[in-house]
Short mmCIF file of C-alpha atoms in Angstrom, two decimals:
data_model
loop_
_atom_site.label_atom_id
_atom_site.label_comp_id
_atom_site.label_asym_id
_atom_site.label_seq_id
_atom_site.Cartn_x
_atom_site.Cartn_y
_atom_site.Cartn_z
CA UNK A 1 149.32 117.19 126.28
CA UNK A 2 151.49 120.48 126.47
CA UNK A 3 152.02 120.55 130.14
CA UNK A 4 153.57 117.22 130.07
CA UNK A 5 155.78 118.35 126.99
CA UNK A 6 156.99 121.64 128.97
CA UNK A 7 158.07 119.45 131.75
CA UNK A 8 159.85 117.03 129.42
CA UNK A 9 161.60 120.10 127.82
CA UNK A 10 162.75 121.28 131.04
CA UNK A 11 164.12 117.83 132.16
CA UNK A 12 166.00 117.51 128.71
CA UNK A 13 167.54 121.10 129.16
CA UNK A 14 168.46 120.10 132.75
CA UNK A 15 170.35 117.06 131.70
CA UNK A 16 172.35 118.49 129.04
CA UNK A 17 174.31 121.78 128.81
CA UNK A 18 172.68 123.20 125.61
CA UNK A 19 170.42 121.75 122.97
CA UNK A 20 169.62 123.00 119.52
CA UNK A 21 165.96 123.60 118.29
CA UNK A 22 166.43 120.93 115.80
CA UNK A 23 167.48 118.42 118.63
CA UNK A 24 164.67 119.43 120.82
CA UNK A 25 162.05 119.14 118.22
CA UNK A 26 163.27 115.60 117.47
CA UNK A 27 163.16 114.66 121.21
CA UNK A 28 159.75 116.05 121.81
CA UNK A 29 158.36 115.20 118.19
CA UNK A 30 157.09 118.71 117.58
CA UNK A 31 158.21 121.54 115.09
CA UNK A 32 161.04 123.81 115.75
CA UNK A 33 158.56 126.86 116.02
CA UNK A 34 156.55 124.83 118.52
CA UNK A 35 159.82 124.46 120.58
CA UNK A 36 160.25 128.36 120.26
CA UNK A 37 156.80 128.92 121.51
CA UNK A 38 157.19 126.38 124.50
CA UNK A 39 160.56 128.07 125.44
CA UNK A 40 158.72 131.52 125.67
CA UNK A 41 155.77 129.95 127.60
CA UNK A 42 158.60 128.59 130.11
CA UNK A 43 160.16 131.89 130.42
CA UNK A 44 157.19 133.51 131.21
CA UNK A 45 156.41 131.15 133.85
CA UNK A 46 159.57 131.64 135.67
CA UNK A 47 161.81 128.69 134.34
CA UNK A 48 165.04 130.43 133.40
CA UNK A 49 165.42 129.17 129.61
CA UNK A 50 167.33 131.24 127.40
CA UNK A 51 168.25 130.97 123.75
CA UNK A 52 171.43 131.86 121.93
CA UNK A 53 171.46 132.56 118.11
CA UNK A 54 174.05 131.39 115.53
CA UNK A 55 175.60 128.09 114.46
CA UNK A 56 176.89 127.17 117.96
CA UNK A 57 173.45 128.44 119.73
CA UNK A 58 170.51 126.62 121.12
CA UNK A 59 168.57 126.53 124.20
CA UNK A 60 169.86 126.21 127.90
CA UNK A 61 168.83 126.81 131.59
CA UNK A 62 170.78 129.41 133.38
CA UNK A 63 173.46 127.62 135.48
CA UNK A 64 172.52 125.90 138.64
CA UNK A 65 168.81 125.54 137.88
CA UNK A 66 167.31 122.48 139.21
CA UNK A 67 163.33 121.31 138.73
CA UNK A 68 161.69 119.38 141.62
CA UNK A 69 159.91 117.52 138.79
CA UNK A 70 162.04 114.52 138.81
CA UNK A 71 160.19 112.22 140.99
CA UNK A 72 159.71 108.71 139.57
CA UNK A 73 156.20 107.23 139.07
CA UNK A 74 155.73 103.77 140.12
CA UNK A 75 155.53 102.32 136.49
CA UNK A 76 158.70 104.46 135.49
CA UNK A 77 160.68 103.08 138.28
CA UNK A 78 159.62 99.40 137.29
CA UNK A 79 160.67 100.24 133.75
CA UNK A 80 164.00 101.62 135.06
CA UNK A 81 165.12 98.34 136.13
CA UNK A 82 164.44 96.64 132.90
CA UNK A 83 165.93 99.47 130.96
CA UNK A 84 168.72 97.17 129.54
CA UNK A 85 166.27 95.26 127.51
CA UNK A 86 164.46 97.95 125.39
CA UNK A 87 162.69 95.44 123.00
CA UNK A 88 161.22 93.64 126.17
CA UNK A 89 160.17 97.17 127.36
CA UNK A 90 158.05 98.09 124.25
CA UNK A 91 156.54 94.39 124.05
CA UNK A 92 155.21 95.01 127.60
CA UNK A 93 153.96 98.58 126.75
CA UNK A 94 156.53 100.17 129.21
CA UNK A 95 158.64 102.08 126.42
CA UNK A 96 157.50 105.55 127.10
CA UNK A 97 157.49 104.95 130.98
CA UNK A 98 161.26 103.85 130.70
CA UNK A 99 162.14 106.76 128.34
CA UNK A 100 160.58 109.15 130.95
CA UNK A 101 162.48 107.48 134.10
CA UNK A 102 165.86 107.43 132.06
CA UNK A 103 165.44 111.23 131.40
CA UNK A 104 164.27 111.74 135.03
CA UNK A 105 167.32 110.08 136.50
CA UNK A 106 169.60 111.69 133.87
CA UNK A 107 168.28 115.11 135.04
CA UNK A 108 168.92 114.38 138.44
CA UNK A 109 172.58 113.20 138.09
CA UNK A 110 175.75 115.29 138.61
CA UNK A 111 177.53 116.21 135.15
CA UNK A 112 180.30 113.70 135.55
CA UNK A 113 177.91 110.89 136.68
CA UNK A 114 175.48 111.77 133.82
CA UNK A 115 178.15 111.41 131.20
CA UNK A 116 179.15 108.04 132.75
CA UNK A 117 175.61 106.95 132.14
CA UNK A 118 175.76 107.96 128.68
CA UNK A 119 178.95 106.33 128.04
CA UNK A 120 177.25 103.00 129.42
CA UNK A 121 174.24 103.35 127.01
CA UNK A 122 176.67 103.83 124.07
CA UNK A 123 178.71 100.82 124.80
CA UNK A 124 176.38 97.99 126.01
CA UNK A 125 173.06 96.63 124.45
CA UNK A 126 171.17 93.43 125.13
CA UNK A 127 169.88 91.58 121.90
CA UNK A 128 168.11 88.43 123.43
CA UNK A 129 166.63 86.68 120.49
CA UNK A 130 168.86 84.21 118.37
CA UNK A 131 170.33 84.91 114.92
CA UNK A 132 167.73 84.48 112.03
CA UNK A 133 164.66 84.76 113.97
CA UNK A 134 162.19 87.74 113.93
CA UNK A 135 160.28 87.19 117.03
CA UNK A 136 156.94 89.09 117.43
CA UNK A 137 155.50 90.25 120.66
CA UNK A 138 152.53 87.97 121.74
CA UNK A 139 149.36 90.14 121.43
CA UNK A 140 148.36 89.34 125.05
CA UNK A 141 151.79 90.33 126.53
CA UNK A 142 150.55 93.83 127.76
CA UNK A 143 147.67 92.72 129.81
CA UNK A 144 149.52 89.98 131.39
CA UNK A 145 152.41 92.31 132.24
CA UNK A 146 149.80 94.67 133.86
CA UNK A 147 148.47 91.80 136.11
CA UNK A 148 152.13 90.83 137.02
CA UNK A 149 152.94 94.40 138.13
CA UNK A 150 149.77 94.77 140.06
CA UNK A 151 149.19 91.24 141.38
CA UNK A 152 145.85 90.85 139.84
CA UNK A 153 143.94 87.63 139.00
CA UNK A 154 142.96 87.10 135.52
CA UNK A 155 140.64 84.60 133.80
CA UNK A 156 142.58 83.26 130.74
CA UNK A 157 142.13 80.60 127.90
CA UNK A 158 145.30 78.76 126.88
CA UNK A 159 145.93 76.51 123.81
CA UNK A 160 147.25 73.08 124.70
CA UNK A 161 147.75 70.61 122.17
CA UNK A 162 144.40 70.14 120.28
CA UNK A 163 142.47 71.89 122.93
CA UNK A 164 141.56 74.93 124.83
CA UNK A 165 142.01 75.15 128.50
CA UNK A 166 140.58 77.94 130.74
CA UNK A 167 142.08 78.77 134.11
CA UNK A 168 142.02 81.50 136.75
CA UNK A 169 145.51 82.36 137.24
CA UNK A 170 147.69 84.30 139.66
CA UNK A 171 150.53 85.59 137.48
CA UNK A 172 153.78 86.01 139.45
CA UNK A 173 156.31 86.90 136.92
CA UNK A 174 157.37 87.03 133.21
CA UNK A 175 160.40 85.47 131.65
CA UNK A 176 161.81 86.40 128.21
CA UNK A 177 163.99 83.31 126.90
CA UNK A 178 165.76 83.44 123.47
CA UNK A 179 162.92 85.69 122.13
CA UNK A 180 159.96 83.56 123.67
CA UNK A 181 157.91 85.10 126.39
CA UNK A 182 156.71 82.79 129.36
CA UNK A 183 154.53 83.65 132.41
CA UNK A 184 155.05 81.92 135.70
CA UNK A 185 151.64 81.73 137.27
CA UNK A 186 149.69 79.98 139.97
CA UNK A 187 146.29 78.30 139.11
CA UNK A 188 143.49 78.55 141.24
CA UNK A 189 143.58 75.60 143.66
CA UNK A 190 146.98 74.66 142.63
CA UNK A 191 149.83 74.67 145.27
CA UNK A 192 152.51 75.34 142.83
CA UNK A 193 153.33 77.70 140.02
CA UNK A 194 153.52 76.52 136.52
CA UNK A 195 154.95 77.92 133.23
CA UNK A 196 152.85 78.99 130.35
CA UNK A 197 153.95 80.17 127.08
CA UNK A 198 152.53 83.72 126.42
CA UNK A 199 151.86 83.25 122.65
CA UNK A 200 149.56 80.45 123.58
CA UNK A 201 146.99 82.62 125.33
CA UNK A 202 143.93 83.24 123.30
CA UNK A 203 142.21 85.46 126.13
CA UNK A 204 143.41 87.40 129.26
CA UNK A 205 140.55 88.72 131.32
CA UNK A 206 141.33 90.89 134.51
CA UNK A 207 138.97 89.44 137.26
CA UNK A 208 139.04 92.97 139.31
CA UNK A 209 140.71 91.17 142.35
CA UNK A 210 144.26 90.95 143.70
CA UNK A 211 146.06 87.93 145.19
CA UNK A 212 148.42 87.93 148.13
CA UNK A 213 151.80 87.31 146.72
CA UNK A 214 153.95 84.50 148.32
CA UNK A 215 156.91 86.52 149.72
CA UNK A 216 159.13 83.74 149.36
CA UNK A 217 158.83 83.38 145.76
CA UNK A 218 161.97 83.90 143.81
CA UNK A 219 161.38 84.15 140.21
CA UNK A 220 164.92 83.53 138.97
CA UNK A 221 165.41 80.35 141.16
CA UNK A 222 161.96 79.27 140.22
CA UNK A 223 162.83 79.39 136.58
CA UNK A 224 166.29 77.82 136.76
CA UNK A 225 164.53 74.91 138.57
CA UNK A 226 161.90 74.30 136.11
CA UNK A 227 164.17 74.73 133.17
CA UNK A 228 166.38 71.96 134.53
CA UNK A 229 163.30 69.79 135.23
CA UNK A 230 162.28 70.40 131.78
CA UNK A 231 165.63 69.63 130.13
CA UNK A 232 166.51 66.45 132.09
CA UNK A 233 164.00 64.24 130.78
CA UNK A 234 164.53 65.18 127.23
CA UNK A 235 167.95 63.33 126.90
CA UNK A 236 166.74 59.84 127.14
CA UNK A 237 169.35 58.28 124.90
CA UNK A 238 173.20 57.93 124.83
CA UNK A 239 175.93 58.15 121.89
CA UNK A 240 179.70 57.27 122.27
CA UNK A 241 181.89 59.48 120.59
CA UNK A 242 185.54 60.14 119.44
CA UNK A 243 186.52 63.81 118.97
CA UNK A 244 189.15 65.69 117.60
CA UNK A 245 190.51 68.73 119.47
CA UNK A 246 188.19 71.04 117.18
CA UNK A 247 185.15 68.66 117.43
CA UNK A 248 185.50 68.88 121.38
CA UNK A 249 185.58 72.53 121.43
CA UNK A 250 182.50 72.76 119.27
CA UNK A 251 180.46 69.90 120.62
CA UNK A 252 178.64 72.09 123.26
CA UNK A 253 177.51 74.55 120.24
CA UNK A 254 176.13 71.57 118.33
CA UNK A 255 174.35 69.89 121.22
CA UNK A 256 173.03 70.37 124.55
CA UNK A 257 175.73 72.62 126.04
CA UNK A 258 175.39 71.35 129.74
CA UNK A 259 175.43 67.74 128.71
CA UNK A 260 178.21 68.21 126.31
CA UNK A 261 180.47 69.82 129.01
CA UNK A 262 179.81 67.13 131.44
CA UNK A 263 180.46 64.26 129.07
CA UNK A 264 183.75 65.87 127.92
CA UNK A 265 184.80 66.54 131.62
CA UNK A 266 183.95 62.65 132.30
CA UNK A 267 186.23 61.85 129.32
CA UNK A 268 189.13 63.85 130.65
CA UNK A 269 189.20 66.60 128.12
CA UNK A 270 191.15 69.57 128.77
CA UNK A 271 190.75 72.81 126.52
CA UNK A 272 193.87 73.35 124.57
CA UNK A 273 194.63 69.44 124.21
CA UNK A 274 196.06 68.43 120.91
CA UNK A 275 194.94 64.83 121.13
CA UNK A 276 191.59 63.00 119.94
CA UNK A 277 189.11 62.47 123.05
CA UNK A 278 188.28 59.03 123.43
CA UNK A 279 185.08 57.45 124.92
CA UNK A 280 182.92 60.63 125.14
CA UNK A 281 179.41 59.31 126.27
CA UNK A 282 176.92 62.07 125.52
CA UNK A 283 173.13 62.02 126.50
CA UNK A 284 170.92 63.11 123.56
CA UNK A 285 167.20 63.48 123.05
CA UNK A 286 167.01 60.94 120.38
CA UNK A 287 169.23 59.23 117.77
CA UNK A 288 167.48 61.24 115.09
CA UNK A 289 168.29 64.55 116.81
CA UNK A 290 171.88 63.40 117.40
CA UNK A 291 172.32 62.39 113.69
CA UNK A 292 171.38 65.98 112.63
CA UNK A 293 173.57 67.59 115.33
CA UNK A 294 176.59 65.39 114.85
CA UNK A 295 176.54 65.84 110.94
CA UNK A 296 177.31 69.45 111.78
CA UNK A 297 180.62 68.45 113.36
CA UNK A 298 181.67 66.63 110.00
CA UNK A 299 185.11 64.75 110.17
CA UNK A 300 185.88 66.35 113.84
CA UNK A 301 183.62 63.51 115.34
CA UNK A 302 183.31 59.79 114.83
CA UNK A 303 180.15 57.93 116.37
CA UNK A 304 181.39 54.69 117.80
CA UNK A 305 177.86 53.65 119.12
CA UNK A 306 175.24 52.87 118.88
CA UNK A 307 175.83 50.70 115.63
CA UNK A 308 172.51 52.24 113.96
CA UNK A 309 173.61 55.75 114.40
CA UNK A 310 177.25 54.78 113.13
CA UNK A 311 175.67 53.05 110.29
CA UNK A 312 173.70 56.46 109.33
CA UNK A 313 176.84 58.42 109.64
CA UNK A 314 178.73 56.23 107.47
CA UNK A 315 176.33 56.38 104.82
CA UNK A 316 176.13 59.99 105.01
CA UNK A 317 179.78 60.23 104.67
CA UNK A 318 179.58 57.89 101.64
CA UNK A 319 177.08 60.03 99.86
CA UNK A 320 179.03 63.13 100.76
CA UNK A 321 182.15 61.68 99.19
CA UNK A 322 180.24 60.65 96.00
CA UNK A 323 179.13 64.42 95.71
CA UNK A 324 182.57 65.75 95.81
CA UNK A 325 184.39 62.99 94.00
#
């Protein structure tokens, strides 16, 4: 719509001292000829836009001009608080709202503060997923995000093992963990919220009614507690290790980080020590998982117990020695 484009052009010129026709055309996704026509239209409407010709020229506003069109819409304000995670915004369908919000805020700032905000944007960026992964946004993320923003009940179908489950849900919040989206929601009749993976939803339908949000619900605390509940039962077995100083430093990156740090602390290890760490008792998910994890530490770790895992590590070392002679 041309009206929205004209407003955006004013805000762009208000946020920067001067912009070339090419810069404006790129920001507005139009031709430079359209930029010239829009500048003329704004000038005729009383907005003091003027053009300067030449290599250093461009478009600018008469000094001191401020527009009153900087109010944030609700969805723009919501998006602004998430502006550090642009990928997440795009996946939830809030990319354009975030761009508009940042532009409005920039237009309203005094020049020194405006430059500080640009410096931050040029120096910090959050990239949540792990390396070597190419996560795709779940197809039903956007409707779930809309339901979360507006406290709307949804009818949902959800894949669980080899069957599909149908629930009426009150979605309280979304969490992006290592590139995977989760929704924290309360099922109808349930007293406690649960966690669902968004990529397992096969249907999300707005029921047309709102739910009364529990004002005491804290999404960050809820997620932290559920994450601890999830992780704790997974570490069902223990292995006993000797670790070189390098092995001790690398252990949290090779196994469960929290369990590794607690095991090292219990064994009296201190970072910077030049001695091997004795009697490290490490909780693990299974001996099979421990075998794969500890192989990555190579000669920096010795499995002391249990005997079956020590035997497997010995056999792996023998085969490795055979490969390298």
